[in-house]
Coordinates of C-alpha atoms in Angstrom, one line a residue:
X21 CA 49.2 84.9 203.2
X22 CA 48.6 87.1 200.2
X23 CA 45.6 86.4 198.2
X24 CA 46.5 88.0 194.8
X25 CA 44.6 91.3 195.6
X26 CA 46.4 94.6 195.8
X27 CA 49.3 94.5 198.2
X28 CA 48.3 95.5 201.9
X29 CA 50.0 98.3 203.6
X30 CA 53.7 97.5 204.3
X31 CA 53.0 97.7 208.2
X32 CA 50.3 95.1 207.8
X33 CA 52.6 92.7 206.1
X34 CA 55.5 93.4 208.4
X35 CA 53.2 92.6 211.4
X36 CA 52.5 89.1 209.7
X37 CA 56.2 88.5 208.9
X38 CA 57.2 89.1 212.5
X39 CA 55.1 85.9 213.5
X40 CA 57.3 83.6 211.2
X41 CA 59.9 83.2 213.8
X42 CA 59.7 83.2 217.6
X43 CA 62.9 85.2 218.0
X44 CA 63.5 88.6 216.6
X45 CA 67.4 87.7 216.2
X46 CA 68.6 84.2 215.4
X47 CA 71.8 84.4 213.5
X48 CA 72.2 81.9 210.7
X49 CA 72.4 81.8 207.0
X50 CA 70.6 78.6 206.3
X51 CA 67.1 80.2 206.2
X52 CA 68.4 83.1 204.0
X53 CA 69.9 80.8 201.4
X54 CA 66.7 78.7 201.3
X55 CA 64.6 81.8 200.7
X56 CA 67.0 83.3 198.2
X57 CA 66.9 80.1 196.2
X58 CA 63.1 80.2 196.1
X59 CA 63.2 83.7 194.8
X60 CA 65.7 82.9 192.0
X61 CA 68.9 84.2 193.7
X62 CA 68.4 88.0 193.4
X63 CA 71.7 88.3 195.4
X64 CA 73.5 87.2 192.3
X65 CA 72.3 89.9 190.1
X66 CA 72.9 92.9 192.2
X67 CA 75.2 95.9 191.0
X68 CA 78.7 96.0 192.6
X69 CA 78.5 95.7 196.3
X70 CA 80.3 97.6 199.1
X71 CA 79.7 95.7 202.3
X72 CA 80.1 97.5 205.6
X73 CA 80.3 95.9 209.2
X74 CA 81.5 97.3 212.5
X75 CA 80.1 98.6 215.8
X76 CA 80.1 102.2 215.4
X77 CA 80.3 104.3 212.2
X78 CA 78.8 101.9 209.8
X79 CA 76.0 104.4 208.9
X80 CA 78.1 107.5 208.8
X81 CA 80.7 105.7 206.4
X82 CA 77.8 104.6 204.3
X83 CA 76.4 108.1 204.1
X84 CA 79.7 109.5 203.0
X85 CA 80.1 106.8 200.3
X86 CA 76.6 107.4 199.0
X87 CA 77.0 111.1 198.8
X88 CA 80.5 110.8 197.1
X89 CA 79.1 108.4 194.4
X90 CA 75.9 110.5 193.9
X91 CA 78.1 113.6 193.5
X92 CA 80.0 111.7 190.8
X93 CA 76.7 111.0 189.0
X94 CA 76.3 107.3 189.8
X95 CA 73.1 105.7 190.7
X96 CA 73.3 104.3 194.3
X97 CA 71.4 101.6 196.1
X98 CA 71.8 101.6 199.9
X99 CA 70.5 99.3 202.6
X100 CA 70.6 100.2 206.3
X101 CA 69.0 99.4 209.7
X102 CA 67.3 100.0 211.8
X103 CA 64.9 102.7 210.7
X104 CA 64.1 105.8 212.7
X105 CA 60.5 106.7 211.7
X106 CA 59.4 104.6 208.7
X107 CA 60.5 101.1 207.8
X108 CA 61.0 102.4 204.2
X109 CA 64.1 104.3 205.4
X110 CA 66.0 101.0 205.2
X111 CA 65.7 100.7 201.4
X112 CA 67.1 103.6 199.1
X113 CA 66.6 102.4 195.4
X114 CA 68.7 104.2 192.9
X115 CA 68.8 107.2 195.3
X116 CA 65.2 107.3 196.5
X117 CA 63.4 105.9 199.4
X118 CA 61.3 102.9 198.4
X119 CA 57.6 103.7 197.8
X120 CA 55.0 102.0 200.0
X121 CA 53.4 100.1 197.0
X122 CA 56.8 98.7 195.8
X123 CA 57.8 97.7 199.3
X124 CA 54.5 96.1 199.9
X125 CA 54.6 94.2 196.7
X126 CA 58.1 92.7 197.4
X127 CA 57.4 91.9 200.9
X128 CA 54.3 89.9 199.8
X129 CA 56.5 88.2 197.0
X130 CA 58.9 87.1 199.7
X131 CA 56.1 86.0 201.9
X132 CA 54.6 83.7 199.2
X133 CA 58.1 82.3 198.5
X134 CA 58.8 81.5 202.1
X135 CA 55.4 80.0 203.0
X136 CA 55.2 79.1 206.6
X137 CA 58.9 78.3 207.1
X138 CA 60.6 79.9 210.0
X139 CA 62.6 83.1 209.1
X140 CA 63.3 86.2 211.0
X141 CA 61.9 89.6 210.1
X142 CA 65.4 91.0 209.3
X143 CA 66.1 87.9 207.0
X144 CA 63.0 88.3 204.9
X145 CA 63.2 92.0 204.6
X146 CA 66.9 91.7 203.6
X147 CA 65.7 89.2 200.8
X148 CA 63.0 91.8 199.8
X149 CA 65.8 94.4 199.5
X150 CA 67.8 92.2 197.3
X151 CA 64.7 91.8 195.1
X152 CA 64.2 95.4 194.8
X153 CA 67.9 96.2 194.2
X154 CA 68.3 93.4 191.6
X155 CA 65.3 94.8 189.6
X156 CA 66.3 98.5 189.3
X157 CA 69.5 99.5 187.5
X158 CA 72.2 101.1 189.6
X159 CA 76.0 101.5 189.5
X160 CA 76.7 100.4 193.2
X161 CA 74.9 99.0 196.3
X162 CA 76.2 100.0 199.6
X163 CA 75.1 97.3 202.1
X164 CA 75.2 97.5 205.8
X165 CA 75.2 94.5 208.0
X166 CA 72.4 94.3 210.6
X167 CA 74.2 92.5 213.4
X168 CA 77.7 91.1 213.3
X169 CA 78.9 89.8 210.0
X170 CA 79.7 86.0 209.7
X171 CA 76.0 84.9 210.1
X172 CA 74.3 88.3 209.2
X173 CA 71.7 88.0 206.5
X174 CA 73.6 90.4 204.3
X175 CA 76.6 88.1 204.2
X176 CA 75.4 86.1 201.2
X177 CA 77.1 88.3 198.5
X178 CA 79.8 86.1 197.4
X179 CA 82.1 88.6 195.7
X180 CA 81.6 92.2 196.8
X181 CA 83.5 95.1 195.2
X182 CA 85.0 96.0 198.5
X183 CA 84.4 95.3 202.3
X184 CA 84.5 98.0 205.0
X185 CA 85.1 97.4 208.8
X186 CA 84.5 100.4 211.1
X187 CA 85.3 100.9 214.6
X188 CA 84.6 97.7 216.7
X189 CA 83.7 97.8 220.3
X190 CA 81.6 95.9 222.9
X191 CA 77.9 95.5 221.9
X192 CA 75.5 92.8 221.3
X193 CA 77.6 90.5 223.4
X194 CA 74.7 88.0 223.8
X195 CA 74.9 87.3 220.1
X196 CA 78.6 88.0 219.1
X197 CA 80.6 86.8 222.1
X198 CA 81.7 88.4 225.4
X199 CA 85.3 89.4 224.3
X200 CA 86.4 92.0 221.8
X201 CA 88.4 89.4 220.0
X202 CA 85.3 87.3 219.6
X203 CA 83.2 90.3 218.3
X204 CA 85.9 91.3 215.9
X205 CA 86.1 87.7 214.5
X206 CA 82.4 87.8 213.7
X207 CA 82.6 91.1 211.9
X208 CA 85.9 90.2 210.0
X209 CA 84.0 87.4 208.4
X210 CA 82.5 89.6 205.7
X211 CA 86.0 89.7 204.1
X212 CA 86.2 87.7 200.9
X213 CA 89.1 86.2 199.0
X214 CA 90.7 88.7 196.6
X215 CA 88.4 91.6 197.7
X216 CA 89.8 94.8 199.0
X217 CA 89.3 95.1 202.8
X218 CA 89.2 98.6 204.2
X219 CA 89.7 98.9 207.9
X220 CA 89.1 101.9 210.0
X221 CA 91.3 102.8 213.0
X222 CA 90.4 100.8 215.9
X223 CA 90.0 101.9 219.6
X224 CA 90.8 98.5 221.0
X225 CA 94.4 97.2 220.6
X226 CA 93.3 93.7 220.2
X227 CA 91.1 94.2 217.1
X228 CA 93.7 94.9 214.3
X229 CA 95.4 91.6 214.9
X230 CA 92.1 89.6 214.6
X231 CA 91.2 91.5 211.4
X232 CA 94.7 91.1 209.9
X233 CA 94.7 87.3 210.7
X234 CA 91.3 86.8 209.1
X235 CA 92.3 88.8 206.0
X236 CA 95.4 86.6 205.7
X237 CA 93.4 83.5 206.0
X238 CA 91.0 84.3 203.2
X239 CA 93.5 86.1 201.1
X240 CA 91.9 89.7 201.2
X241 CA 94.2 92.7 200.5
X242 CA 93.9 95.1 203.3
X243 CA 94.0 99.0 203.6
X244 CA 94.2 99.9 207.2
X245 CA 93.6 103.4 208.8
X246 CA 96.8 104.6 210.3
X247 CA 98.9 102.3 208.0
X248 CA 98.0 102.3 204.4
X249 CA 95.9 105.5 204.7
X250 CA 95.6 108.2 207.4
X251 CA 93.1 110.9 207.9
X252 CA 93.3 113.9 210.3
X253 CA 91.9 117.3 210.9
X254 CA 94.4 120.1 210.3
X255 CA 93.9 123.9 210.0
X256 CA 90.2 123.5 209.3
X257 CA 90.4 120.9 206.6
X258 CA 90.6 117.1 206.3
X259 CA 94.0 115.8 205.4
X260 CA 94.0 112.4 203.8
X261 CA 97.1 110.5 202.8
X262 CA 97.6 107.2 201.0
X263 CA 99.8 105.6 198.4
X264 CA 97.9 107.6 195.8
X265 CA 99.0 110.9 197.4
X266 CA 97.8 113.5 199.7
X267 CA 94.3 115.1 199.6
X268 CA 93.3 118.3 201.3
X269 CA 89.6 118.2 201.6
X270 CA 86.7 120.0 203.4
X271 CA 86.0 118.8 206.9
X272 CA 83.0 116.3 206.9
X273 CA 79.6 117.9 207.4
X274 CA 78.7 115.5 210.1
X275 CA 79.9 116.9 213.4
X276 CA 82.2 115.1 215.8
X277 CA 85.9 114.1 216.0
X278 CA 85.1 110.4 215.1
X279 CA 83.8 111.6 211.7
X280 CA 87.3 112.0 210.6
X281 CA 87.9 108.3 210.7
X282 CA 84.6 107.4 209.2
X283 CA 85.2 110.0 206.3
X284 CA 88.8 108.5 205.9
X285 CA 87.4 105.0 205.6
X286 CA 84.9 106.1 202.8
X287 CA 87.8 107.8 200.9
X288 CA 90.0 104.7 201.2
X289 CA 87.1 102.6 199.9
X290 CA 86.5 104.9 196.9
X291 CA 90.3 104.7 196.2
X292 CA 90.1 100.8 196.4
X293 CA 87.1 100.8 194.0
X294 CA 88.5 103.5 191.6
X295 CA 88.9 101.0 188.6
X296 CA 85.2 100.2 188.6
X297 CA 83.8 103.5 189.9
X298 CA 86.1 106.4 189.2
X299 CA 85.5 109.6 191.1
X300 CA 87.3 113.0 191.1
X301 CA 88.6 114.9 194.1
X302 CA 85.9 117.3 193.6
X303 CA 83.3 114.5 193.9
X304 CA 84.9 113.5 197.2
X305 CA 84.8 117.0 198.5
X306 CA 81.1 117.5 197.6
X307 CA 80.3 114.1 199.1
X308 CA 81.9 115.0 202.4
X309 CA 80.0 118.3 202.4
X310 CA 76.5 116.9 201.5
X311 CA 76.4 113.6 203.4
X312 CA 73.3 113.2 205.6
X313 CA 72.9 110.6 208.5
X314 CA 69.9 111.5 210.8
X315 CA 70.2 111.1 214.6
X316 CA 74.0 111.0 214.6
X317 CA 75.1 114.2 216.2
X318 CA 72.1 115.8 214.5
X319 CA 71.1 119.5 215.4
X320 CA 67.3 119.7 215.6
X321 CA 66.0 122.9 214.0
X322 CA 62.3 122.6 214.0
X323 CA 59.4 121.1 216.0
X324 CA 57.8 121.6 219.4
X325 CA 60.9 120.7 221.3
X326 CA 62.9 123.3 219.5
X327 CA 60.2 126.0 219.6
X328 CA 60.3 125.6 223.5
X329 CA 63.9 126.7 223.7
X330 CA 64.9 130.2 224.8
X331 CA 67.3 132.2 222.7
X332 CA 70.9 130.8 222.7
X333 CA 69.9 127.2 223.5
X334 CA 70.6 124.3 221.1
X335 CA 68.9 120.8 220.8
X336 CA 70.9 118.0 219.6
X337 CA 70.1 114.2 219.0
X338 CA 72.3 111.2 218.8
X339 CA 71.2 107.5 218.6
X340 CA 74.5 105.8 219.7
X341 CA 73.9 103.3 222.5
X342 CA 77.1 101.6 223.6
X343 CA 80.1 102.7 225.7
X344 CA 82.3 103.7 222.7
X345 CA 79.5 106.0 221.5
X346 CA 79.4 107.6 224.9
X347 CA 83.0 108.1 224.8
X348 CA 83.1 109.6 221.5
X349 CA 80.2 112.1 222.3
X350 CA 81.7 113.1 225.5
X351 CA 85.0 113.7 223.8
X352 CA 83.1 115.9 221.3
X353 CA 81.5 117.8 224.2
X354 CA 84.8 118.5 225.9
X355 CA 86.3 120.0 222.6
X356 CA 83.8 121.2 220.0
X357 CA 81.2 122.0 222.6
X358 CA 83.4 123.6 225.3
X359 CA 81.7 127.1 224.8
X360 CA 78.4 126.1 226.5
X361 CA 77.2 123.8 229.2
X362 CA 75.8 120.5 228.3
X363 CA 72.8 118.7 229.7
X364 CA 71.4 115.3 228.7
X365 CA 68.0 113.7 228.2
X366 CA 68.8 110.0 228.3
X367 CA 66.9 106.8 227.7
X368 CA 68.1 103.3 226.8
X369 CA 66.8 99.8 226.2
X370 CA 67.4 97.0 228.9
X371 CA 69.7 95.1 226.5
X372 CA 72.4 97.8 226.8
X373 CA 74.8 98.9 229.5
X374 CA 73.8 102.5 230.6
X375 CA 76.5 102.9 233.1
X376 CA 79.2 102.2 230.6
X377 CA 77.7 104.7 228.2
X378 CA 77.1 107.4 230.9
X379 CA 80.5 107.1 232.7
X380 CA 82.1 109.1 229.9
X381 CA 79.9 112.0 230.7
X382 CA 81.0 112.4 234.3
X383 CA 82.4 115.9 234.7
X384 CA 81.1 116.8 231.2
X385 CA 77.3 116.8 231.5
X386 CA 75.5 119.1 234.0
X387 CA 71.8 118.0 234.4
X388 CA 70.7 114.7 233.3
X389 CA 67.0 113.8 232.9
X390 CA 66.1 110.2 232.2
X391 CA 63.1 108.9 230.3
X392 CA 61.4 105.6 229.3
X393 CA 61.4 105.1 225.6
X394 CA 57.7 105.3 224.4
X395 CA 56.3 102.2 223.1
X396 CA 59.4 100.0 223.7
X397 CA 58.7 96.9 225.8
X398 CA 62.4 96.6 226.5
X399 CA 63.0 100.2 227.7
X400 CA 64.5 100.7 231.0
X401 CA 62.3 102.9 233.3
X402 CA 63.2 106.5 233.9
X403 CA 63.8 105.6 237.5
X404 CA 66.1 102.8 236.6
X405 CA 68.3 104.9 234.3
X406 CA 68.3 107.7 236.8
X407 CA 69.8 105.6 239.4
X408 CA 72.4 104.2 237.0
X409 CA 73.2 107.8 235.9
X410 CA 73.8 108.7 239.6
X411 CA 76.1 105.8 240.1
X412 CA 78.0 107.1 237.1
X413 CA 78.5 110.3 238.9
X414 CA 75.9 112.4 237.1
X415 CA 73.3 114.7 238.7
X416 CA 70.2 112.7 237.3
X417 CA 66.4 112.8 237.9
X418 CA 63.7 110.9 236.1
X419 CA 61.1 112.6 233.9
X420 CA 57.8 111.5 232.5
X421 CA 58.5 112.3 228.9
X422 CA 61.2 113.9 226.6
X423 CA 59.1 117.1 226.5
X424 CA 58.9 117.1 230.4
X425 CA 62.6 116.5 230.6
X426 CA 63.4 119.4 228.4
X427 CA 61.0 121.7 230.3
X428 CA 62.5 120.6 233.7
X429 CA 66.1 121.5 232.5
X430 CA 65.0 124.8 231.2
X431 CA 63.2 125.6 234.5
X432 CA 66.4 124.8 236.4
X433 CA 69.0 126.7 234.3
X434 CA 68.6 130.0 232.6
X435 CA 72.1 130.0 231.1
X436 CA 72.2 129.2 227.3
X437 CA 73.3 125.6 226.9
X438 CA 73.1 122.5 224.7
X439 CA 70.6 119.7 225.3
X440 CA 71.6 116.3 224.0
X441 CA 68.8 113.6 223.7
X442 CA 70.7 110.4 223.6
X443 CA 71.0 106.8 224.4
X444 CA 68.9 104.9 221.8
X445 CA 68.0 105.0 218.1
X446 CA 64.5 104.0 219.2
X447 CA 64.4 107.2 221.4
X448 CA 65.9 109.1 218.5
X449 CA 63.2 107.8 216.1
X450 CA 60.5 108.8 218.6
X451 CA 61.9 112.3 218.8
X452 CA 62.4 112.7 215.0
X453 CA 58.8 111.7 214.4
X454 CA 57.7 115.0 215.8
X455 CA 60.9 117.1 215.4
X456 CA 62.6 116.0 212.3

């Protein structure tokens, strides 16, 4: 426990906090409510909250919202997970990543308030985020769920300004249920009575009915992609249509066809919140052009991996890790990347389904080199993922490291191509630590 001395390094405190619960994930709100009460309920003194749930697209939608509101001159808090390189990345306070000293101080404050009571690391760090956000003035807090929605530690804000549900697919089935309807039901539960609910277009036909039913039950007014609003790419621009009119905007800066829906959801949210947080069309346009979201279809431009590439080669990074993410990436490769061959460097945790992810790349990816994720106890071995990739119809071989995988592909193919490192945010974070 803390002793009243200067705070320890955040990493030291986080290591202590991990020992407060035997499980990393244990979905419940009871422990969260207890700790927030001990802290004086910081969740009740937050700026207006936009709460985001979904399987894919949460972070990108958050990035667009943050960039739009910052372009309009608002001070923006943002809470995301997981981090890629530093834990501090999860906390953006009034536009800046939280400082080590501030993070350490609020973590120790939460540790003292919690005592020895069981609580997961995500729960206590979410409480710490609420402390930081409640003590620094801002105009809006954009809050991303960690897992699910109904029992997620973020789902303690009683009346957000708006809720957003992005694309839902099969992921985290051991916690959220083994059907798409069950997973959608868990995520739907961030909707609140009378609070505008923005829904992105859904890939599974069963999902909209689940979301609409929950919205009707709690009395949440809904704005659905494909119904109340529409977004599409047309002649090099983003065409967005809603009851407020038609907007012709720049294409989003984040690459990939799926970003049209994510950007559309962000614009629909801005429209729903316009009475409280008005923005101009120019603010939206600037936000779409300046949003940043690392490790999601990110082109790497520096570092030893990039320096090893011959002229004409490109190195890209993506942390998506479920079947839907694989489908979206493969679709992007078939269209936007059709000018060059594509090769993969792939690693994944044993809690995921590599075959479902990789199947989308059959006939799209050329060479595949598989790696274990450094420092991750739950990583699949390079040999295991190579076998799974071959079963999915890909020409895969194991490699001893990311650098080794890149070198092996370069030796085998002299034709300029794109290399995509993919399969895990943990793998992405390892790569960004040296090449970000």
